[in-house]
């Protein structure tokens, strides 16, 4: 495998008092890893990853996510195609013969000329922390059994590892990304998913059968570990031409989240605690201006976070605030203007976003001083600010966004147009190791990494370009 990098430095000319002064502004790294930029094709319907499990009315598209605020509950979801069957989950602790049941609900939805299978959602409550459980769905001769881990009790020094994937889709590259995540020696325990799941809306009439194939494709991971869902623009499914005007209809029918546990009024923005992390999930495609429900909720939510209990404050959203790629340039700007001062005030550690089909990591910067007349409209180094990571490079049908703005801005620490996934290993209250793993030709390569220092407990300079 052949690749190389170069360092690109941004040169900034500034005119002061009529005399020309030359300032050297050091931008970060633009990786020039060379790869095929052809758009990736969706895997054909007959691909083995889309195979329907055998047996009459077999549960398929099984997926789990956190079911309460602290991680003691799990939402189990699946689809049956032939008839409703049962929405009950049978579950038991590892090494225990005491089997218990939880009852769920079943529903269907239509989208233009498509009618969904029977979608089951069942929340299992009051599970024991740090415990492995088995769970079984289906009835009669067609049942399927999976297992899951309930995370350790929430607390300040609880190590935990997250995987981070965005904009996955269902191409051959998507499959590489998921396989690389699964085979990564750094074992992610939960995926933070940054929106844009199936890309079914790329098909005529948003062919919702591609939601089903996506559900079967990712089952091999999400049936065994929770994926934390963020909504993206490909979940909007707004198509008035065919009478489909209910926003997020397929997504909200298929993917349930525990939004009520964090006093949210909508499943599109909510929070969870997991191990030593407090995770806030925002919706880039819902109203967030002052006085909107999302705005009010975020303001309250940030005040609620107790860093003595959960030292790591992480925010997920789809559209990035700091993006030096020409794709989707400035799309996150209005949300940044609304929320960034609160993020800095609250010392958010990391913001993960997707949307741009490339990888980029920022330095700790903020851009909150500007007031229209003072001219202070350039991001400045700020040790209270989060690191912004854009990782919309799961590998979907739209291909890579390889056209970065030049010169690379000083706030941008590293950027590369490649597919991949990331891992975040929280070690303790103060240190976390973050790495981005590029999809290589046959295996994944750790192409960007750094130690992140907690903003509340250890706010030391962890930037790439220390100056
Ligand atoms: Fe997107």
Coordinates of C-alpha atoms and ligand atoms in Angstrom, one line a residue:
X1 CA 0.0 0.0 0.0
X2 CA 1.4 3.3 -1.0
X3 CA 0.6 6.5 0.7
X4 CA 2.3 9.7 1.7
X5 CA 1.5 13.0 3.4
X6 CA 2.6 16.5 3.3
X7 CA 2.3 19.3 5.6
X8 CA 0.4 22.3 4.2
X9 CA 1.0 25.6 5.9
X10 CA -1.5 28.4 5.6
X11 CA 0.2 31.8 4.9
X12 CA -1.8 34.8 6.0
X13 CA -1.1 38.3 4.8
X14 CA -2.3 41.0 7.1
X15 CA -2.2 44.7 6.4
X16 CA -1.7 46.8 9.5
X17 CA -1.6 50.6 9.3
X18 CA -0.8 50.7 5.6
X19 CA 2.4 48.7 6.0
X20 CA 2.5 45.1 4.9
X21 CA 3.2 42.7 7.7
X22 CA 3.7 39.0 7.1
X23 CA 2.3 36.6 9.6
X24 CA 2.8 32.9 9.4
X25 CA -0.4 31.2 10.4
X26 CA 0.3 27.5 10.9
X27 CA -2.6 25.4 9.7
X28 CA -2.7 21.7 10.4
X29 CA -2.1 18.6 8.3
X30 CA -3.9 17.9 5.0
X31 CA -3.3 14.3 4.3
X32 CA -2.8 13.5 0.7
X33 CA -3.4 9.8 1.0
X34 CA -4.2 8.7 -2.5
X35 CA -7.2 6.5 -3.2
X36 CA -9.8 5.7 -5.8
X37 CA -12.4 8.5 -5.7
X38 CA -15.0 6.7 -7.7
X39 CA -18.3 6.6 -6.0
X40 CA -18.9 3.4 -4.2
X41 CA -21.8 1.3 -5.3
X42 CA -24.5 0.0 -2.9
X43 CA -24.2 -3.7 -2.3
X44 CA -26.6 -5.6 -4.5
X45 CA -29.8 -6.9 -2.9
X46 CA -28.6 -10.5 -3.1
X47 CA -25.5 -9.7 -1.0
X48 CA -24.9 -12.0 1.9
X49 CA -25.0 -9.1 4.3
X50 CA -28.6 -8.5 3.4
X51 CA -29.7 -12.1 3.8
X52 CA -33.1 -12.6 5.4
X53 CA -32.7 -15.0 8.4
X54 CA -34.3 -18.4 7.7
X55 CA -37.5 -19.6 9.2
X56 CA -41.1 -18.4 9.0
X57 CA -41.5 -14.9 10.3
X58 CA -37.9 -14.8 11.5
X59 CA -37.0 -11.7 13.5
X60 CA -34.7 -9.5 11.4
X61 CA -33.0 -6.2 11.6
X62 CA -32.4 -6.7 15.3
X63 CA -30.9 -3.6 17.0
X64 CA -30.4 -2.3 20.5
X65 CA -29.9 1.1 22.0
X66 CA -29.8 2.5 25.5
X67 CA -33.2 2.5 27.1
X68 CA -33.0 4.9 30.0
X69 CA -30.8 7.7 31.3
X70 CA -28.1 5.7 33.0
X71 CA -27.7 2.5 31.0
X72 CA -29.6 0.0 33.1
X73 CA -32.3 -0.4 30.4
X74 CA -32.1 -1.5 26.8
X75 CA -34.5 -0.9 23.9
X76 CA -34.6 -4.0 21.7
X77 CA -36.1 -3.6 18.2
X78 CA -36.7 -5.9 15.3
X79 CA -38.9 -6.6 12.3
X80 CA -41.1 -9.5 11.4
X81 CA -42.3 -9.7 7.8
X82 CA -45.0 -12.4 7.6
X83 CA -47.2 -11.6 10.6
X84 CA -46.9 -9.5 13.8
X85 CA -45.9 -12.5 15.9
X86 CA -44.8 -11.6 19.4
X87 CA -43.3 -8.4 20.8
X88 CA -42.0 -10.1 23.9
X89 CA -38.3 -10.5 24.7
X90 CA -37.0 -13.4 26.8
X91 CA -33.8 -12.5 28.6
X92 CA -31.5 -13.9 31.2
X93 CA -28.2 -13.2 32.9
X94 CA -25.1 -15.0 31.7
X95 CA -24.7 -18.1 33.9
X96 CA -28.3 -17.9 35.1
X97 CA -31.3 -20.0 34.3
X98 CA -33.7 -17.5 35.6
X99 CA -35.5 -16.3 32.4
X100 CA -37.6 -13.2 32.4
X101 CA -39.8 -11.5 29.9
X102 CA -40.4 -8.0 28.8
X103 CA -43.3 -7.0 26.6
X104 CA -43.0 -4.5 23.8
X105 CA -45.2 -3.1 21.1
X106 CA -45.6 -3.6 17.4
X107 CA -46.5 -1.1 14.7
X108 CA -46.2 -0.6 10.9
X109 CA -46.0 2.5 8.7
X110 CA -46.4 3.3 5.1
X111 CA -44.3 5.4 2.8
X112 CA -45.8 6.1 -0.6
X113 CA -46.2 2.6 -2.1
X114 CA -44.2 0.8 0.6
X115 CA -45.7 -0.8 3.7
X116 CA -43.2 -1.8 6.4
X117 CA -43.0 -5.1 8.1
X118 CA -44.1 -5.4 11.7
X119 CA -41.7 -3.3 13.7
X120 CA -41.3 -4.3 17.4
X121 CA -39.8 -2.2 20.2
X122 CA -39.4 -3.6 23.6
X123 CA -37.7 -1.9 26.6
X124 CA -36.1 -4.1 29.2
X125 CA -35.7 -2.2 32.5
X126 CA -33.7 -2.6 35.6
X127 CA -30.9 -4.7 34.3
X128 CA -27.7 -5.1 36.4
X129 CA -24.7 -2.9 35.7
X130 CA -21.6 -4.5 34.3
X131 CA -23.4 -7.7 33.4
X132 CA -23.8 -9.8 30.3
X133 CA -27.3 -10.8 29.3
X134 CA -28.7 -13.0 26.6
X135 CA -31.9 -12.1 24.9
X136 CA -34.2 -14.0 22.6
X137 CA -36.8 -12.7 20.1
X138 CA -39.3 -14.6 18.0
X139 CA -41.7 -17.4 18.8
X140 CA -42.4 -21.0 17.9
X141 CA -39.7 -22.7 15.8
X142 CA -38.2 -19.4 14.7
X143 CA -36.4 -17.7 17.5
X144 CA -33.1 -15.9 17.5
X145 CA -30.8 -15.3 20.5
X146 CA -28.2 -12.5 21.0
X147 CA -26.3 -11.1 23.8
X148 CA -25.4 -7.7 25.2
X149 CA -23.4 -6.0 28.0
X150 CA -24.9 -3.6 30.5
X151 CA -22.3 -0.9 31.1
X152 CA -20.7 -0.3 34.4
X153 CA -22.5 2.0 36.8
X154 CA -22.1 5.7 36.0
X155 CA -19.1 7.2 37.7
X156 CA -16.1 9.5 37.4
X157 CA -13.4 7.0 36.9
X158 CA -15.1 4.3 34.8
X159 CA -13.1 3.4 31.7
X160 CA -15.2 2.9 28.6
X161 CA -14.6 2.7 24.9
X162 CA -16.9 4.2 22.2
X163 CA -16.8 3.6 18.5
X164 CA -17.8 6.5 16.3
X165 CA -19.3 6.0 12.8
X166 CA -21.2 8.5 10.6
X167 CA -23.0 8.5 7.2
X168 CA -22.6 4.8 6.8
X169 CA -25.0 3.8 4.0
X170 CA -24.8 0.3 2.5
X171 CA -22.0 0.3 -0.1
X172 CA -19.0 -2.0 -0.3
X173 CA -17.1 0.8 1.5
X174 CA -19.8 0.8 4.3
X175 CA -19.2 -2.9 4.7
X176 CA -15.4 -2.3 5.0
X177 CA -16.0 0.4 7.6
X178 CA -18.2 -1.8 9.7
X179 CA -15.8 -4.8 9.4
X180 CA -12.8 -2.6 10.3
X181 CA -14.7 -1.4 13.4
X182 CA -15.6 -5.0 14.4
X183 CA -12.0 -6.2 13.8
X184 CA -10.3 -3.2 15.5
X185 CA -8.2 -4.4 18.4
X186 CA -9.5 -1.4 20.3
X187 CA -12.9 -2.9 21.2
X188 CA -15.7 -0.4 21.0
X189 CA -18.5 -1.2 23.5
X190 CA -21.1 1.3 22.1
X191 CA -21.3 3.1 18.8
X192 CA -22.0 6.8 18.7
X193 CA -23.7 7.1 15.3
X194 CA -23.7 10.5 13.8
X195 CA -26.7 10.4 11.4
X196 CA -27.4 9.4 7.8
X197 CA -28.1 5.7 8.2
X198 CA -29.4 3.9 5.1
X199 CA -29.5 6.5 2.3
X200 CA -32.8 4.9 1.2
X201 CA -33.8 8.4 0.1
X202 CA -31.3 8.2 -2.8
X203 CA -33.6 5.6 -4.4
X204 CA -36.8 6.4 -6.5
X205 CA -39.6 7.2 -4.1
X206 CA -37.2 6.7 -1.2
X207 CA -37.5 3.0 -1.6
X208 CA -37.9 2.0 2.0
X209 CA -36.9 -1.6 1.2
X210 CA -33.4 -0.1 1.5
X211 CA -34.1 0.7 5.1
X212 CA -34.8 -3.0 5.6
X213 CA -31.5 -4.0 3.9
X214 CA -29.6 -1.5 6.0
X215 CA -31.2 -2.9 9.1
X216 CA -30.1 -6.4 8.2
X217 CA -26.6 -5.2 7.2
X218 CA -25.7 -3.6 10.5
X219 CA -27.5 -6.2 12.7
X220 CA -24.2 -8.1 13.1
X221 CA -23.0 -5.2 15.3
X222 CA -26.0 -3.4 16.6
X223 CA -27.8 -6.5 17.9
X224 CA -24.9 -7.0 20.3
X225 CA -23.9 -3.5 21.3
X226 CA -26.0 -0.3 21.5
X227 CA -25.7 2.3 18.8
X228 CA -26.7 5.8 20.0
X229 CA -28.7 7.4 17.2
X230 CA -28.3 10.9 15.9
X231 CA -30.6 12.0 13.0
X232 CA -29.2 13.4 9.7
X233 CA -30.6 15.0 6.6
X234 CA -31.1 11.5 5.0
X235 CA -33.5 10.7 7.8
X236 CA -35.8 13.7 6.8
X237 CA -37.6 11.8 4.0
X238 CA -39.6 14.9 3.1
X239 CA -41.1 14.3 -0.3
X240 CA -44.3 16.3 -0.9
X241 CA -44.4 15.2 -4.6
X242 CA -45.5 11.8 -3.4
X243 CA -47.4 13.0 -0.4
X244 CA -44.8 12.3 2.2
X245 CA -44.5 15.4 4.4
X246 CA -44.1 13.9 7.9
X247 CA -40.5 14.6 8.7
X248 CA -38.2 11.7 9.8
X249 CA -41.1 9.2 9.3
X250 CA -39.1 5.9 8.5
X251 CA -36.4 6.8 11.0
X252 CA -38.7 7.5 13.9
X253 CA -40.7 4.4 13.3
X254 CA -37.7 2.2 13.2
X255 CA -35.3 3.7 15.7
X256 CA -36.6 4.5 19.2
X257 CA -34.4 6.4 21.8
X258 CA -34.9 7.1 25.5
X259 CA -35.7 10.8 25.0
X260 CA -38.2 11.1 27.8
X261 CA -35.6 10.0 30.3
X262 CA -33.8 13.3 29.7
X263 CA -37.0 15.3 29.8
X264 CA -36.8 15.9 26.0
X265 CA -40.1 16.4 24.2
X266 CA -38.8 14.9 20.9
X267 CA -36.8 11.8 20.1
X268 CA -34.5 13.9 17.9
X269 CA -32.6 15.5 20.8
X270 CA -31.9 13.8 24.1
X271 CA -29.1 12.8 26.4
X272 CA -27.7 9.7 28.1
X273 CA -25.1 8.9 30.7
X274 CA -22.9 5.9 30.0
X275 CA -20.0 5.0 32.3
X276 CA -18.0 8.2 32.7
X277 CA -19.6 10.1 29.8
X278 CA -22.5 12.4 29.5
X279 CA -23.7 12.4 25.9
X280 CA -26.0 15.0 24.4
X281 CA -27.5 14.3 21.0
X282 CA -28.7 17.3 19.0
X283 CA -30.8 17.6 15.8
X284 CA -29.3 19.7 13.1
X285 CA -32.6 19.6 11.2
X286 CA -35.0 20.6 13.9
X287 CA -35.6 24.2 15.0
X288 CA -32.9 25.4 17.5
X289 CA -33.3 29.2 17.6
X290 CA -34.0 30.9 20.9
X291 CA -37.3 29.9 22.5
X292 CA -37.6 26.6 20.4
X293 CA -38.1 23.4 22.4
X294 CA -34.6 22.2 21.4
X295 CA -33.0 25.5 22.5
X296 CA -34.7 25.5 25.8
X297 CA -33.8 21.8 26.4
X298 CA -30.1 22.3 25.6
X299 CA -29.8 25.3 27.9
X300 CA -31.2 23.3 30.8
X301 CA -29.4 20.1 29.9
X302 CA -25.9 21.7 29.9
X303 CA -26.6 23.1 33.4
X304 CA -27.6 19.7 34.6
X305 CA -24.4 17.9 33.9
X306 CA -22.5 17.0 37.0
X307 CA -18.8 16.6 36.0
X308 CA -18.1 14.9 39.4
X309 CA -20.3 12.1 38.2
X310 CA -19.7 12.2 34.5
X311 CA -16.4 14.0 33.8
X312 CA -16.6 13.6 30.0
X313 CA -19.1 15.8 28.2
X314 CA -19.6 14.8 24.6
X315 CA -22.1 16.2 22.0
X316 CA -23.3 14.5 18.9
X317 CA -24.8 16.3 15.9
X318 CA -25.0 15.7 12.2
X319 CA -23.9 19.0 10.5
X320 CA -20.4 20.1 11.7
X321 CA -19.7 23.6 13.0
X322 CA -16.1 23.7 12.0
X323 CA -15.6 22.3 8.5
X324 CA -13.0 23.4 6.0
X325 CA -14.3 21.1 3.3
X326 CA -16.1 22.7 0.4
X327 CA -18.9 20.1 0.8
X328 CA -21.5 21.5 3.2
X329 CA -19.4 24.5 3.9
X330 CA -21.0 26.8 6.5
X331 CA -24.1 24.6 6.8
X332 CA -23.6 24.3 10.6
X333 CA -23.0 28.0 11.1
X334 CA -26.4 29.1 12.4
X335 CA -26.4 26.3 15.0
X336 CA -22.9 27.2 16.0
X337 CA -23.8 30.9 16.5
X338 CA -26.8 29.8 18.7
X339 CA -25.1 27.2 20.9
X340 CA -21.3 27.7 20.8
X341 CA -21.1 30.2 23.8
X342 CA -22.9 27.7 26.0
X343 CA -20.6 24.8 24.9
X344 CA -17.5 26.8 25.8
X345 CA -19.1 27.9 29.1
X346 CA -19.9 24.3 29.9
X347 CA -16.4 23.1 28.8
X348 CA -17.7 20.4 26.4
X349 CA -14.9 18.0 25.7
X350 CA -15.6 16.8 22.2
X351 CA -18.2 17.5 19.5
X352 CA -18.7 14.7 17.0
X353 CA -20.4 15.4 13.7
X354 CA -20.9 13.7 10.4
X355 CA -22.5 15.0 7.1
X356 CA -19.2 15.8 5.3
X357 CA -17.9 12.6 3.7
X358 CA -14.3 13.1 4.9
X359 CA -12.5 13.3 8.1
X360 CA -11.4 16.4 10.0
X361 CA -10.3 17.3 13.5
X362 CA -10.1 20.8 14.9
X363 CA -7.9 22.4 17.5
X364 CA -9.6 23.7 20.6
X365 CA -11.0 26.9 19.2
X366 CA -14.0 29.2 19.7
X367 CA -15.5 32.0 17.7
X368 CA -17.8 33.7 20.1
X369 CA -16.4 37.2 20.5
X370 CA -17.8 38.7 17.3
X371 CA -20.6 41.2 17.7
X372 CA -21.0 42.5 14.1
X373 CA -18.9 45.6 14.7
X374 CA -15.7 44.5 16.5
X375 CA -14.2 42.5 13.7
X376 CA -13.3 39.6 15.9
X377 CA -14.7 37.0 13.6
X378 CA -11.9 34.5 13.4
X379 CA -11.7 31.4 15.5
X380 CA -9.2 31.8 18.3
X381 CA -7.5 29.2 20.5
X382 CA -9.6 28.5 23.5
X383 CA -8.8 25.9 26.1
X384 CA -12.4 25.8 27.3
X385 CA -13.6 24.9 23.8
X386 CA -14.3 21.4 22.5
X387 CA -12.3 19.5 19.9
X388 CA -14.6 19.3 16.8
X389 CA -14.4 16.1 14.9
X390 CA -16.1 15.5 11.6
X391 CA -16.4 11.9 10.7
X392 CA -19.0 11.6 8.0
X393 CA -16.9 9.1 6.2
X394 CA -18.7 5.8 6.8
X395 CA -18.7 5.1 3.1
X396 CA -22.1 5.8 1.6
X397 CA -23.3 5.9 -2.0
X398 CA -22.5 9.6 -2.5
X399 CA -18.8 9.1 -2.3
X400 CA -16.0 11.1 -0.7
X401 CA -15.8 14.9 -0.3
X402 CA -12.2 15.4 -1.4
X403 CA -12.3 19.1 -2.1
X404 CA -11.0 21.0 0.9
X405 CA -10.7 24.8 1.1
X406 CA -7.2 26.2 0.7
X407 CA -5.3 27.2 2.6
X408 CA -6.1 25.0 5.5
X409 CA -7.4 27.2 8.3
X410 CA -5.4 27.4 11.5
X411 CA -8.2 25.8 13.5
X412 CA -8.0 22.6 11.4
X413 CA -5.6 20.2 12.9
X414 CA -5.9 17.3 10.5
X415 CA -8.1 16.5 7.5
X416 CA -8.2 13.7 5.0
X417 CA -10.8 12.5 2.4
X418 CA -10.9 8.8 3.2
X419 CA -13.5 6.5 4.6
X420 CA -13.1 5.2 8.2
X421 CA -14.3 5.1 11.8
X422 CA -13.0 6.3 15.1
X423 CA -12.6 5.0 18.7
X424 CA -12.6 7.0 21.9
X425 CA -11.0 5.2 24.9
X426 CA -11.9 7.0 28.1
X427 CA -9.2 5.9 30.6
X428 CA -10.2 7.8 33.7
X429 CA -11.4 11.2 34.8
X430 CA -8.7 13.1 33.0
X431 CA -7.4 11.2 30.0
X432 CA -8.9 9.7 26.9
X433 CA -7.2 8.3 23.8
X434 CA -8.9 9.1 20.5
X435 CA -8.0 7.6 17.2
X436 CA -9.3 7.7 13.6
X437 CA -8.9 4.5 11.6
X438 CA -8.8 5.0 7.9
X439 CA -10.1 2.1 5.7
X440 CA -7.0 0.8 4.1
X441 CA -7.1 -1.4 1.0
X442 CA -7.5 -4.5 3.1
X443 CA -7.4 -3.4 6.7
X444 CA -7.7 -0.3 8.7
X445 CA -4.9 2.0 9.6
X446 CA -4.7 4.4 12.5
X447 CA -4.2 7.6 10.6
X448 CA -4.9 10.3 13.3
X449 CA -4.8 10.0 17.1
X450 CA -4.2 12.1 20.2
X451 CA -4.6 12.1 23.9
X452 CA -7.5 14.3 25.0
X453 CA -7.4 15.9 28.4
X454 CA -10.6 16.5 30.2
X455 CA -11.7 20.1 30.0
X456 CA -13.1 20.2 33.5
X457 CA -10.6 18.2 35.5
X458 CA -7.4 18.6 33.6
X459 CA -7.7 21.5 31.2
X460 CA -4.1 21.3 29.9
X461 CA -3.2 22.2 26.3
X462 CA -3.8 19.0 24.2
X463 CA -3.6 20.7 20.8
X464 CA -1.6 19.3 17.9
X465 CA 0.0 22.6 17.2
X466 CA 1.2 23.8 20.6
X467 CA 2.5 27.3 20.4
Ligands
LIG1 FE1 -25.7 14.3 5.8

